[in-house]
Coordinates of C-alpha atoms in Angstrom, one line a residue:
M1 CA -45.3 -20.5 13.6
V2 CA -42.8 -20.4 10.2
N3 CA -39.7 -21.9 10.7
V4 CA -36.8 -20.0 9.1
V5 CA -34.2 -21.8 8.0
E6 CA -30.8 -19.6 8.4
R7 CA -28.7 -19.3 5.6
P8 CA -25.1 -21.2 5.6
G9 CA -23.4 -17.6 5.6
D10 CA -25.5 -16.3 8.6
V11 CA -23.6 -18.3 11.1
K12 CA -20.5 -17.5 9.9
R13 CA -21.6 -13.6 10.0
A14 CA -22.9 -13.9 13.6
A15 CA -19.4 -15.5 14.8
M16 CA -17.6 -12.9 13.3
R17 CA -19.5 -10.1 14.8
A18 CA -19.0 -11.7 18.1
I19 CA -15.1 -11.7 17.5
G20 CA -15.3 -8.2 16.2
E21 CA -17.1 -7.3 19.7
Q22 CA -14.7 -9.3 21.8
I23 CA -11.8 -7.5 19.7
A24 CA -13.3 -4.0 20.4
E25 CA -13.7 -4.9 24.6
E26 CA -10.1 -6.3 24.6
G27 CA -8.8 -3.0 23.0
A28 CA -10.5 -0.9 25.6
H29 CA -9.2 -3.1 28.4
F30 CA -5.7 -2.3 26.3
D31 CA -6.3 1.3 26.4
A32 CA -6.9 1.3 30.1
A33 CA -3.8 -0.9 30.9
M34 CA -1.8 1.4 28.8
H35 CA -3.0 4.4 30.9
R36 CA -1.7 3.0 33.9
L37 CA 1.6 2.1 31.9
L38 CA 1.7 6.0 31.2
T39 CA 1.5 6.8 34.8
H40 CA 3.9 4.4 36.3
I41 CA 6.3 5.7 33.5
R42 CA 5.6 9.5 34.1
E43 CA 5.9 8.7 37.8
F44 CA 9.0 6.5 37.4
D45 CA 10.4 9.3 35.5
A46 CA 9.8 12.3 37.7
G47 CA 11.5 10.2 40.6
S48 CA 14.6 9.7 38.4
G49 CA 14.2 5.8 38.6
W50 CA 16.1 5.5 35.7
G51 CA 18.9 7.5 36.9
H52 CA 19.4 4.9 39.8
A53 CA 19.3 2.0 37.8
G54 CA 22.6 3.5 36.0
A55 CA 20.4 4.4 32.7
Q56 CA 21.3 7.2 30.6
S57 CA 17.5 8.4 30.5
C58 CA 13.9 7.3 31.2
A59 CA 13.4 6.1 27.2
H60 CA 16.8 4.1 27.9
W61 CA 15.7 2.3 30.8
P62 CA 12.6 0.3 29.2
S63 CA 15.1 -0.2 26.3
W64 CA 17.3 -2.3 28.7
R65 CA 14.2 -3.3 30.9
V66 CA 11.4 -4.0 28.7
G67 CA 12.9 -4.6 25.3
W68 CA 11.6 -1.5 23.6
S69 CA 13.7 0.5 21.4
L70 CA 14.5 3.8 22.0
G71 CA 12.0 5.5 19.8
T72 CA 9.3 3.7 21.7
G73 CA 10.4 4.7 25.1
R74 CA 10.9 8.4 23.9
E75 CA 7.4 8.3 22.6
H76 CA 5.9 6.8 26.0
V77 CA 7.6 9.2 28.0
R78 CA 6.3 12.0 25.8
V79 CA 2.8 10.9 26.2
G80 CA 3.0 10.1 29.6
R81 CA 4.4 13.8 30.3
R82 CA 1.6 15.4 28.5
L83 CA -1.2 13.5 29.4
D84 CA -0.4 15.2 33.1
E85 CA -0.9 18.7 31.4
L86 CA -4.2 17.5 29.9
P87 CA -6.8 15.9 32.5
R88 CA -9.6 15.5 29.9
V89 CA -7.7 13.4 27.6
D90 CA -6.0 11.4 30.6
E91 CA -9.5 10.5 31.9
A92 CA -10.9 9.4 28.4
L93 CA -7.6 7.1 28.1
R94 CA -8.2 5.9 31.6
Q95 CA -11.6 4.8 31.2
G96 CA -11.0 3.5 27.6
T97 CA -13.3 5.2 25.5
L98 CA -10.2 6.9 24.0
S99 CA -7.6 4.8 22.5
Y100 CA -3.6 5.3 22.9
A101 CA -3.2 6.1 19.0
K102 CA -5.6 8.8 19.3
A103 CA -4.4 10.0 22.9
R104 CA -0.7 10.1 21.4
A105 CA -1.9 12.3 18.1
M106 CA -3.7 14.7 20.5
T107 CA -1.0 15.5 22.9
R108 CA 1.4 16.8 20.1
V109 CA -0.9 19.6 19.4
A110 CA -3.7 19.8 22.5
T111 CA -3.3 22.7 25.3
P112 CA -5.7 23.4 28.3
A113 CA -7.4 25.2 26.0
T114 CA -8.2 23.0 23.3
E115 CA -8.3 19.8 24.5
E116 CA -12.0 20.0 25.0
L117 CA -12.6 20.7 21.2
L118 CA -10.1 18.1 20.2
L119 CA -11.8 15.4 22.6
S120 CA -15.4 15.9 21.0
F121 CA -13.6 15.5 17.5
A122 CA -11.9 12.3 18.7
L123 CA -15.0 10.7 20.1
V124 CA -16.6 10.7 16.4
S125 CA -13.7 10.2 14.1
T126 CA -11.4 7.3 13.3
G127 CA -8.0 7.2 14.4
A128 CA -6.6 7.9 11.2
Q129 CA -9.2 11.1 10.6
L130 CA -7.6 12.2 13.9
E131 CA -4.1 12.1 13.0
T132 CA -4.9 14.3 9.9
I133 CA -6.6 16.7 12.1
C134 CA -3.8 16.9 14.7
R135 CA -1.6 17.0 12.0
K136 CA -2.9 19.9 10.2
L137 CA -3.5 22.0 13.1
R138 CA 0.4 21.3 14.4
A139 CA 1.3 22.9 10.9
V140 CA -0.6 25.8 11.4
Q141 CA 0.3 26.3 15.2
R142 CA 4.2 26.1 13.8
L143 CA 3.5 28.7 10.8
S144 CA 1.7 31.1 12.7
K145 CA 4.7 31.2 15.1
A146 CA 7.6 31.3 12.6
T147 CA 8.8 34.3 10.4
V148 CA 9.1 34.2 6.9
R149 CA 13.0 33.6 7.4
E150 CA 12.3 30.5 9.2
V151 CA 9.7 29.6 6.6
D152 CA 12.8 30.0 3.8
E153 CA 14.8 28.0 6.1
D154 CA 12.5 24.7 5.5
R155 CA 13.0 24.7 1.8
R156 CA 15.6 22.2 0.8
V157 CA 16.6 19.2 -1.2
T158 CA 17.6 16.2 0.5
R159 CA 19.2 12.7 -1.0
R160 CA 18.8 9.3 0.5
D161 CA 20.6 6.3 -0.7
L162 CA 18.1 3.3 -0.3
D163 CA 19.2 -0.6 0.6
D164 CA 18.3 -1.4 -2.9
G165 CA 21.1 1.0 -4.8
M166 CA 18.2 3.5 -5.8
V167 CA 18.5 7.1 -4.5
R168 CA 15.7 9.1 -3.3
I169 CA 15.8 12.8 -3.4
E170 CA 13.1 14.8 -1.7
V171 CA 12.3 18.6 -2.2
T172 CA 10.6 20.8 0.1
L173 CA 9.2 24.1 -1.5
R174 CA 6.6 26.7 -1.3
P175 CA 3.2 25.9 -2.8
E176 CA 3.4 28.3 -6.0
E177 CA 7.1 27.1 -6.3
A178 CA 6.2 23.0 -6.2
V179 CA 3.5 23.9 -8.8
M180 CA 5.9 25.7 -11.4
V181 CA 8.3 22.8 -10.7
M182 CA 5.6 20.0 -11.1
A183 CA 4.2 22.1 -14.6
A184 CA 8.0 21.7 -15.9
I185 CA 8.0 17.8 -14.9
E186 CA 4.6 17.2 -16.5
T187 CA 5.3 19.5 -19.8
Q188 CA 8.8 17.4 -20.2
A189 CA 7.0 14.1 -19.7
K190 CA 4.3 14.8 -22.1
A191 CA 7.1 15.7 -24.8
N192 CA 9.0 12.5 -24.0
A193 CA 5.8 10.8 -24.7
R194 CA 5.4 12.2 -27.9
A195 CA 8.8 11.7 -28.9
N196 CA 8.6 8.0 -28.0
A197 CA 4.8 7.6 -29.8
A198 CA 6.5 8.1 -32.8
V199 CA 9.1 5.4 -32.2
T200 CA 8.2 2.1 -34.1
E201 CA 9.0 -1.4 -33.0
R202 CA 10.3 -4.2 -35.4
D203 CA 8.5 -7.8 -35.3
E204 CA 10.2 -11.0 -36.2
D205 CA 10.4 -10.5 -39.9
G206 CA 11.8 -7.0 -39.3
R207 CA 8.9 -5.2 -40.7
A208 CA 8.0 -2.1 -38.8
T209 CA 4.8 -2.3 -36.2
N210 CA 3.0 0.7 -34.5
V211 CA 3.6 0.8 -30.8
S212 CA 0.7 0.0 -28.6
A213 CA -1.2 2.5 -26.9
E214 CA -0.6 0.9 -23.6
T215 CA 3.6 0.8 -24.2
R216 CA 2.7 4.7 -24.9
R217 CA 1.1 5.0 -21.6
R218 CA 3.9 3.6 -19.8
R219 CA 6.5 5.8 -21.3
F220 CA 4.8 8.9 -19.8
D221 CA 7.4 8.9 -16.8
R222 CA 8.0 11.7 -14.8
A223 CA 11.2 10.4 -13.6
D224 CA 12.3 10.4 -17.0
A225 CA 11.3 14.0 -17.5
L226 CA 13.1 15.3 -14.7
V227 CA 16.5 13.2 -15.5
S228 CA 15.9 14.9 -19.2
I229 CA 15.6 18.4 -17.7
A230 CA 18.6 17.7 -15.5
Q231 CA 20.7 16.4 -19.0
A232 CA 19.6 19.6 -20.9
V233 CA 20.9 21.5 -18.0
L234 CA 24.3 20.0 -17.9
R235 CA 24.6 19.8 -21.7
G236 CA 24.1 23.9 -21.6
D237 CA 24.4 25.3 -25.3
K238 CA 25.8 21.8 -26.8
P239 CA 23.0 19.7 -27.2
E240 CA 24.8 16.8 -29.1
R241 CA 27.0 16.9 -25.8
A242 CA 26.6 13.9 -23.2
P243 CA 26.0 15.3 -19.9
V244 CA 28.4 13.0 -18.4
E245 CA 32.0 13.7 -17.8
V246 CA 35.0 11.7 -17.0
M247 CA 38.0 12.9 -15.7
M248 CA 41.4 11.2 -16.4
T249 CA 44.5 11.7 -14.6
V250 CA 47.8 10.3 -16.2
S251 CA 50.8 11.2 -14.8
R252 CA 54.2 12.7 -16.8
E253 CA 56.0 9.3 -16.4
A254 CA 53.2 7.3 -18.0
L255 CA 53.2 10.1 -20.9
T256 CA 56.5 10.0 -21.4
T257 CA 57.5 6.5 -21.2
T258 CA 59.0 5.1 -24.7
T259 CA 58.5 1.4 -25.7
G260 CA 60.9 -0.4 -28.2
S261 CA 60.1 1.5 -31.3
G262 CA 61.3 4.9 -29.3
N263 CA 57.7 6.6 -30.3
D264 CA 55.7 8.3 -27.6
L265 CA 52.6 7.8 -29.2
D266 CA 52.6 3.9 -28.5
A267 CA 52.7 4.9 -24.6
I268 CA 49.8 7.0 -25.2
E269 CA 47.9 4.3 -27.1
R270 CA 48.6 2.0 -24.1
V271 CA 46.9 3.9 -21.8
G272 CA 44.2 4.7 -24.2
L273 CA 44.7 8.6 -23.7
F274 CA 43.8 10.6 -26.3
V275 CA 43.5 14.7 -26.3
D276 CA 40.0 15.5 -28.2
G277 CA 40.4 11.6 -29.6
P278 CA 38.3 8.3 -29.2
A279 CA 37.4 7.0 -25.9
F280 CA 39.4 3.8 -26.9
P281 CA 42.8 2.8 -27.6
R282 CA 43.6 3.3 -31.5
K283 CA 44.0 0.0 -33.3
R284 CA 47.2 -0.3 -35.7
R285 CA 47.6 -3.1 -37.9
S286 CA 51.0 -5.0 -37.7
G287 CA 53.9 -3.5 -39.6
S288 CA 52.1 -0.1 -40.6
P289 CA 54.2 2.7 -39.3
A290 CA 53.2 4.8 -36.4
T291 CA 51.5 7.8 -37.0
A292 CA 53.0 11.5 -36.0
P293 CA 51.2 12.9 -32.6
S294 CA 49.0 15.6 -33.8
S295 CA 49.9 19.2 -33.1
K296 CA 47.3 19.5 -30.2
W297 CA 49.4 16.7 -28.4
S298 CA 52.7 18.1 -28.8
R299 CA 51.5 21.6 -27.4
T300 CA 50.2 19.3 -24.5
R301 CA 53.1 17.3 -23.9
R302 CA 55.4 20.5 -24.6
A303 CA 53.1 22.3 -21.8
I304 CA 54.0 19.1 -19.6
H305 CA 57.6 19.4 -19.8
S306 CA 57.5 23.2 -19.2
R307 CA 55.9 22.7 -15.7
P308 CA 58.4 23.2 -12.9
D309 CA 56.6 21.0 -10.3
G310 CA 56.6 17.9 -12.6
G311 CA 53.5 16.9 -11.7
A312 CA 50.6 15.2 -13.4
A313 CA 48.8 15.9 -16.6
R314 CA 45.2 16.0 -16.6
S315 CA 43.1 15.5 -19.4
R316 CA 39.4 16.0 -19.6
R317 CA 36.9 14.7 -22.0
R318 CA 33.3 14.1 -22.2
C319 CA 31.6 10.7 -23.1
G320 CA 30.1 10.8 -26.8
G321 CA 31.5 14.3 -27.0
H322 CA 34.2 16.7 -26.7

């Protein structure tokens, strides 16, 4: 008889297999216990037990009594109700042969006519695979009953402000529209990458060096491409104009207030407002005479004084252009 010496890893692998089997067994017990919980929730909901306790709904009662979130409570109530309509799925969950995750996915789409087919898929697929099957089946069921107008109403653009200050923009389009939009973004991203590839970098001695291939790959950015498309639309027929617009409102009193020199231009320089002028106040050397207002400013001032309501003057200028 030959004695086989066990390798050091064999003992550990055997121990891990035993733990894995124990996890699977405890998972089956958990699913069976979940079935009992869902059955009790269904009975509690049907008997309005939550109302006798003064809760707003059956989902609010476990939020108070068990500590669940409202979303968790609503989902358990929904699954419990649907299991009453799907006896095969209910029995599989009771025996522990079907996990709660799979049962929950099936209750979203299964009917008495389709539960047997879905159950056969569930017994040979993973939980993630069954989630995908049920999600696609739900989409087919929804679209088969929807009209063209209802499908068009699903097209939308939504904005969501994130906690870190960034903004998430989500777009829902038809497949052919999405292909067109993505093609435009890809084309712009490639154009930006080609433009960036021509840029040179300077070393410590000031000599030009070629941009590395890794840097070029990083510069292919779809987000930058989308921003570039938006900037091009906002610039319109003036490519040199910056897409950001700044609106400045100054009261008539601020515009007409004079300083000790008696020149209105000093007050204008103090507030930093120039019609078709620079973005910052002009600096004048001490002792130099004040320049006369431009003809365009004179026309603007006359228009302000002629307003019967004595309202505020509004000037518009664009950052980096006019």
